[in-house]
XYZ file of C-alpha atoms in Angstrom:
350
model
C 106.064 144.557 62.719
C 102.166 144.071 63.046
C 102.620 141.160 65.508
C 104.935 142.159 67.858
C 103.641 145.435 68.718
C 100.574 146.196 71.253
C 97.978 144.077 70.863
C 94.984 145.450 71.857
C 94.391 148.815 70.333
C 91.208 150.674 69.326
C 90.946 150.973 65.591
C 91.571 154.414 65.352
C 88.577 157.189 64.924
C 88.330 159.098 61.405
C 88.951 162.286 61.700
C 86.090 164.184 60.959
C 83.200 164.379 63.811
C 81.403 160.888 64.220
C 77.674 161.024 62.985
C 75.588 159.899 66.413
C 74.134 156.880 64.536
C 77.865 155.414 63.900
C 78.758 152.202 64.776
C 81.867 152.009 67.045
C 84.422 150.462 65.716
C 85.452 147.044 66.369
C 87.960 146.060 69.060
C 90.859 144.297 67.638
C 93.239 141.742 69.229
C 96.187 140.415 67.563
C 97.341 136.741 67.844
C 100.079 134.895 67.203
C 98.680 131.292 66.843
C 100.549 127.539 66.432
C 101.918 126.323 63.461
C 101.439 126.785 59.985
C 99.560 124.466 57.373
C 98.748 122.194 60.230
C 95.129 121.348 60.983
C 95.404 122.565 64.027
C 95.698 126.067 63.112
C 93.781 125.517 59.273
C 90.641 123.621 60.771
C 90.496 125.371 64.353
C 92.718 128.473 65.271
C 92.789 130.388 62.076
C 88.583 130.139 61.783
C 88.494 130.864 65.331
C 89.701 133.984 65.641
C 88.374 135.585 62.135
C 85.280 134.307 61.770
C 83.866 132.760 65.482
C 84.937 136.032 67.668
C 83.237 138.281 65.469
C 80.192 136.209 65.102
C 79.953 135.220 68.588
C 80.157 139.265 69.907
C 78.180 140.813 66.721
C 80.700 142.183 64.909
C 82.236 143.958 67.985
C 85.545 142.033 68.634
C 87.807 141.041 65.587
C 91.366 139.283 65.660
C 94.114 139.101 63.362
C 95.835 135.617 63.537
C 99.193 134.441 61.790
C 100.953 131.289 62.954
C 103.934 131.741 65.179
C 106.369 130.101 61.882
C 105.650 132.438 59.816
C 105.532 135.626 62.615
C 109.154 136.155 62.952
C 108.781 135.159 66.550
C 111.795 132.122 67.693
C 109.911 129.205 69.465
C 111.909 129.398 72.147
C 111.492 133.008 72.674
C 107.686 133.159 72.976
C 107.200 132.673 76.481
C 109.310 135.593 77.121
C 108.356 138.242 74.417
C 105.024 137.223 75.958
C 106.124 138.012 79.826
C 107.357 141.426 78.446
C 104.047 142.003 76.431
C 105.986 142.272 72.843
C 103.657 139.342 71.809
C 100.135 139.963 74.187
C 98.527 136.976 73.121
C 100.578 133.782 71.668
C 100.917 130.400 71.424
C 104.177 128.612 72.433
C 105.264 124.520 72.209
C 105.587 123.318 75.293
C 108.765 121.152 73.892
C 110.269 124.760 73.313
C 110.729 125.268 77.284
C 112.999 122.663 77.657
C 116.402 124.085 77.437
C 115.096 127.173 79.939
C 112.265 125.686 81.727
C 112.401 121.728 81.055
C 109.938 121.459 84.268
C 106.958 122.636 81.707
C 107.692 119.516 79.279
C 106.679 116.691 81.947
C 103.553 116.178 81.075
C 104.575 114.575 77.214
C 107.730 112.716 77.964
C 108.408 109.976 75.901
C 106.239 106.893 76.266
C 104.520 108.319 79.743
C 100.754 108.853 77.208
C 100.341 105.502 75.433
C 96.632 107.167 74.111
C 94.949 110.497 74.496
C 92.761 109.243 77.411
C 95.772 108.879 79.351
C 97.259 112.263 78.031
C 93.984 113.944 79.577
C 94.888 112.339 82.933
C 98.276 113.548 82.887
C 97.780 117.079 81.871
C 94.720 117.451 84.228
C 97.382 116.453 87.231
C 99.786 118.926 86.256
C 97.489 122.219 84.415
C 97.024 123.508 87.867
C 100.921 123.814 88.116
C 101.696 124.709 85.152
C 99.305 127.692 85.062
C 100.099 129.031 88.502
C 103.692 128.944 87.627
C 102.887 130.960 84.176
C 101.146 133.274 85.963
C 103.159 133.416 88.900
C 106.397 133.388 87.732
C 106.364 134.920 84.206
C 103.435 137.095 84.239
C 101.403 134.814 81.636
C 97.756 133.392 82.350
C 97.304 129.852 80.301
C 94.097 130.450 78.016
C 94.430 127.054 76.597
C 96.292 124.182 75.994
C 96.255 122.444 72.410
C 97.642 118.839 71.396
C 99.158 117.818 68.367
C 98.630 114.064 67.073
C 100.289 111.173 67.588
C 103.973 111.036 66.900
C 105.134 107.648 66.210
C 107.677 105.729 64.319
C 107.864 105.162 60.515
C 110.353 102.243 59.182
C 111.848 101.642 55.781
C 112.737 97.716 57.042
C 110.062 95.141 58.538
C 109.516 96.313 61.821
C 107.422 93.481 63.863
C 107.970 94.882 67.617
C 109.696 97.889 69.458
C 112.673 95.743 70.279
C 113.140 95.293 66.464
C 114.350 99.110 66.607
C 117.968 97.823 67.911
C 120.752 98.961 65.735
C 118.670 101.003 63.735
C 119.263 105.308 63.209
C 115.762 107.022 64.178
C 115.202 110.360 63.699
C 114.118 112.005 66.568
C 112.816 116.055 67.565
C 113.494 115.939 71.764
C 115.840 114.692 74.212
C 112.928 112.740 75.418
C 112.710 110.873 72.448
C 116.327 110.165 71.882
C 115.877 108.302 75.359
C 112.885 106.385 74.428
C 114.835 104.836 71.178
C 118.291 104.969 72.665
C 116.635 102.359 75.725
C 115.934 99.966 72.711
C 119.493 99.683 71.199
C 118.494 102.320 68.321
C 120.905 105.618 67.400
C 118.606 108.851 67.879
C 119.270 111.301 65.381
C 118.113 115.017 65.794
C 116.630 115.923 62.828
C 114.321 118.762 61.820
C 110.668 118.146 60.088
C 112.195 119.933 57.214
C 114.885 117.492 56.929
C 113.091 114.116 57.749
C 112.419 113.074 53.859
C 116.100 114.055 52.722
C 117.643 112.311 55.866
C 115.862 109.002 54.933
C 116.029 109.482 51.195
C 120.370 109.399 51.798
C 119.971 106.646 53.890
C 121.293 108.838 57.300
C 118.195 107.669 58.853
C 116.331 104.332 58.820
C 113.044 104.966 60.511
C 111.212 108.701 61.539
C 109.388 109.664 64.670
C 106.624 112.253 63.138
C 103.115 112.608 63.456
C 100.961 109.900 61.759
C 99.040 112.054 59.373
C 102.154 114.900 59.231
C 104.147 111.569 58.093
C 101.364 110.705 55.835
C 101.524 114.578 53.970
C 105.649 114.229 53.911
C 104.828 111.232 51.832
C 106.534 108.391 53.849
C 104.035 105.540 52.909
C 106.558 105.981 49.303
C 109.686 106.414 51.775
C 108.994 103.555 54.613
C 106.807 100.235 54.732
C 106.042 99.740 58.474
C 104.731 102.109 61.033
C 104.164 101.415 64.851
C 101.034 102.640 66.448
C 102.787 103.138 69.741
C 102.740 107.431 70.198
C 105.938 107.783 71.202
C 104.947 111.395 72.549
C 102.342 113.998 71.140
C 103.169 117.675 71.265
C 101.241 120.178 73.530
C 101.268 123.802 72.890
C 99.584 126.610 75.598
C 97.833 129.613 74.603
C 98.689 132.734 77.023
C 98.045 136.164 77.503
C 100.621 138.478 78.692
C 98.715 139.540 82.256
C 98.258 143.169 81.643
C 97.188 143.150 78.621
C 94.752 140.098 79.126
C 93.364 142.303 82.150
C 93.222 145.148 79.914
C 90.345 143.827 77.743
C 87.092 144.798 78.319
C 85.340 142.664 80.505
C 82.723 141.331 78.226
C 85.372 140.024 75.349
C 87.329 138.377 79.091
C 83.806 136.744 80.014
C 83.455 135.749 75.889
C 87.086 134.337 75.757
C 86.438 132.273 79.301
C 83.596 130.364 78.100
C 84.748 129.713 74.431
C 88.402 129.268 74.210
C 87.765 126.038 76.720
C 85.442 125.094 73.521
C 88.285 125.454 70.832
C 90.383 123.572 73.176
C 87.943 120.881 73.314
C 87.822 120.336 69.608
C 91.520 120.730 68.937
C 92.056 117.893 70.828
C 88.943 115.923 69.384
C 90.664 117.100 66.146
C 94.034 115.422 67.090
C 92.478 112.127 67.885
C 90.559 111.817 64.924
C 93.822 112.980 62.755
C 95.707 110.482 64.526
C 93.450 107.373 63.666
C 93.231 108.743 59.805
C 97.000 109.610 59.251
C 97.280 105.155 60.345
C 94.172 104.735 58.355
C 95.556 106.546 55.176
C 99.549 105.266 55.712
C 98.045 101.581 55.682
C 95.367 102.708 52.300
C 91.857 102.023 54.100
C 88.928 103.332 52.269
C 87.854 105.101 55.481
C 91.052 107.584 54.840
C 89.511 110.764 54.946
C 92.441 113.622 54.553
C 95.525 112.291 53.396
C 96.896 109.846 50.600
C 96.064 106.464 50.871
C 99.620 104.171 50.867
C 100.228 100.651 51.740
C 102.398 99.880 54.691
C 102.262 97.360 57.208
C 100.695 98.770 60.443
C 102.298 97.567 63.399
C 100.158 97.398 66.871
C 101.257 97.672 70.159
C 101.817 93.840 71.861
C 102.325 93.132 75.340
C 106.241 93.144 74.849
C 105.838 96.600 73.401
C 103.202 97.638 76.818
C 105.509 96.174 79.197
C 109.439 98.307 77.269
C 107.346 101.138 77.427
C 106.397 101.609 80.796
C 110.073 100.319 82.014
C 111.614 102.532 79.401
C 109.484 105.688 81.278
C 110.548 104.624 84.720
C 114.262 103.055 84.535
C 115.788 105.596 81.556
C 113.177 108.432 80.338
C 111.833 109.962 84.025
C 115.701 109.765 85.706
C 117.464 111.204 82.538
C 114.710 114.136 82.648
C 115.431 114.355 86.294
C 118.998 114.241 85.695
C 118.836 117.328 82.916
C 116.242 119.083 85.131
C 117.432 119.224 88.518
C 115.716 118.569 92.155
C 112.989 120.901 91.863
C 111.808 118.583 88.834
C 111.578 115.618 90.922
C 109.142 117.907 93.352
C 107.492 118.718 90.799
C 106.632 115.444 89.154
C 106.117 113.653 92.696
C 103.337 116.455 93.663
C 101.507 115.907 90.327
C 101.554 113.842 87.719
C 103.557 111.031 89.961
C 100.739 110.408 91.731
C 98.278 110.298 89.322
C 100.268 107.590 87.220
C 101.663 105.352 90.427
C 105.271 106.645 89.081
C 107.170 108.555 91.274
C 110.885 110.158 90.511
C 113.757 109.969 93.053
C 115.724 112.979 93.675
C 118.289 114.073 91.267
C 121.674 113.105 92.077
């Protein structure tokens, strides 16, 4: 199919001799961006690649983008099909490594980013890692990394605190998560996005972890009353290019990419923090909703109760279990970067 063959052709030539005043044709790339119908890919990728690249070079670079959902291209098998160069430029969640590479997912475990300040922090300690180890070990160079908002949890019952989860089934998308909620006495349940609204609707879950305004679009302000500000996690995604065919691009669309892809970064994550504070606007109906539709639940902050079972959720159940799952090499890995930078270190797995 068009997206998982070589990326980086020529268009071809006519066939007839080329008049000397021709125009060359434009250099095409094909891209397999993030998901579909989010704003993410609507608002930023998407527009990116079809409308900026050819603007910014004069008509002399084009892309073809389609989201990675609708590519026939398995989450979990983009970082390879990108190290063999079936996919030369993609975009893969960095939840998807964790069966295969669950070092990758450290940076958004389960209550370690309380806000996206403190995400920034986090990934800036461990981007220099991740992207040698990309490029080292599987032949990918980073290009970007993306955020997703806020993911946080939606109630059906009165939810005042945290603590208040006890006893109650949450749906959950990670094994991170399922720590986080299983610390405070709830029952994860994995559930796919697609199966959120009929989960709740037959009563197999009582609350949903799911982004603010993705929860807001499902139309949970009808299904639940309460949602928690807390972000439970976020949801990063990286950008690569398989190496040779990244160093096969002409050196002036390499230069172009270098300086603007850092831009579209920049405003996909400007992007998730404004979505986050409108998909709690819109849940609770205030008149500054901007995208979604306005409900009427009860928006619960975060207290000092909820501060303090966050942070000792992270260090006494969510860092060892990851340790546990990933091995040694994770606890390295943590203590020589993000450990540091937070004051949380991991002890060796056992």
């Amino acid at each position: 199919m068009l997206w998982a063959a070589g990326g980086c052709a020529l268009a071809a030539e006519p066939a007839s001799a080329p008049s000397p005043a021709k125009t060359p044709a434009p250099y095409k790339l094909r891209i397999v961006g993030g998901l579909a119908g989010i704003s993410q890919y609507v608002r930023q990728e998407e527009p990116f690649w079809s409308k900026e690249l050819p603007r910014l070079s004069g008509g002399r670079f084009q892309a073809e983008i389609v989201p990675f959902d609708r590519a026939g291209v398995p989450g979990a098998e983009m970082l390879r099909l990108l190290q063999l160069g079936v996919v030369p430029f993609g975009t893969t969640l960095m939840s998807s490594f964790t069966s295969q590479y669950p070092e990758y997912t450290a940076p958004d475990l389960a209550g370690l980013n309380p806000d996206i300040a403190t995400l920034k922090t986090t990934l800036a300690a461990f981007r220099p890692y991740l992207e040698k180890a990309l490029r080292d070990q599987h032949g990918v160079e980073a290009l970007a990394v993306y955020v997703y908002p806020a993911q946080v949890v939606f109630c059906k019952k009165p939810l005042r605190a945290l603590a208040d989860l006890s006893g109650r089934r949450v749906r959950v998308s990670s094994s991170t998560q399922a720590d986080f909620v299983g610390a405070l006495g709830a029952v994860p349940v994995l559930t796919s996005f697609s199966q959120i609204v009929p989960s709740l609707t037959a009563g197999n879950t009582e609350c949903a972890i799911t982004g603010t305004m993705s929860g807001n679009m499902l139309g949970l302000p009808t299904l639940t009353s309460h949602v928690h500000t807390l972000p439970v996690t976020w949801g990063l995604a990286v950008f690569g290019a398989n190496q040779a065919a990244w160093t096969a691009l002409p050196p002036d669309l390499r230069e172009l990419l270098q300086r603007e892809l850092p831009r579209l970064e920049a405003a996909i994550w400007a992007e998730s923090e404004r979505e986050t504070a409108d998909g709690i606007a819109c849940n609770r109906g205030a008149p500054t909703c901007a995208a979604g539709t306005k409900g009427a639940m009860v928006v619960v902050p975060v207290s000092p109760q909820d501060e303090r079972s966050r942070q000792e959720i992270l260090a006494t159940t969510v860092l060892p279990r990851w340790v546990q799952r990933c091995g040694t090499r994770c606890a390295q890995v943590w203590n020589q970067t993000i450990g540091p930078a937070r004051g949380l270190l991991a002890a060796p797995a056992k």
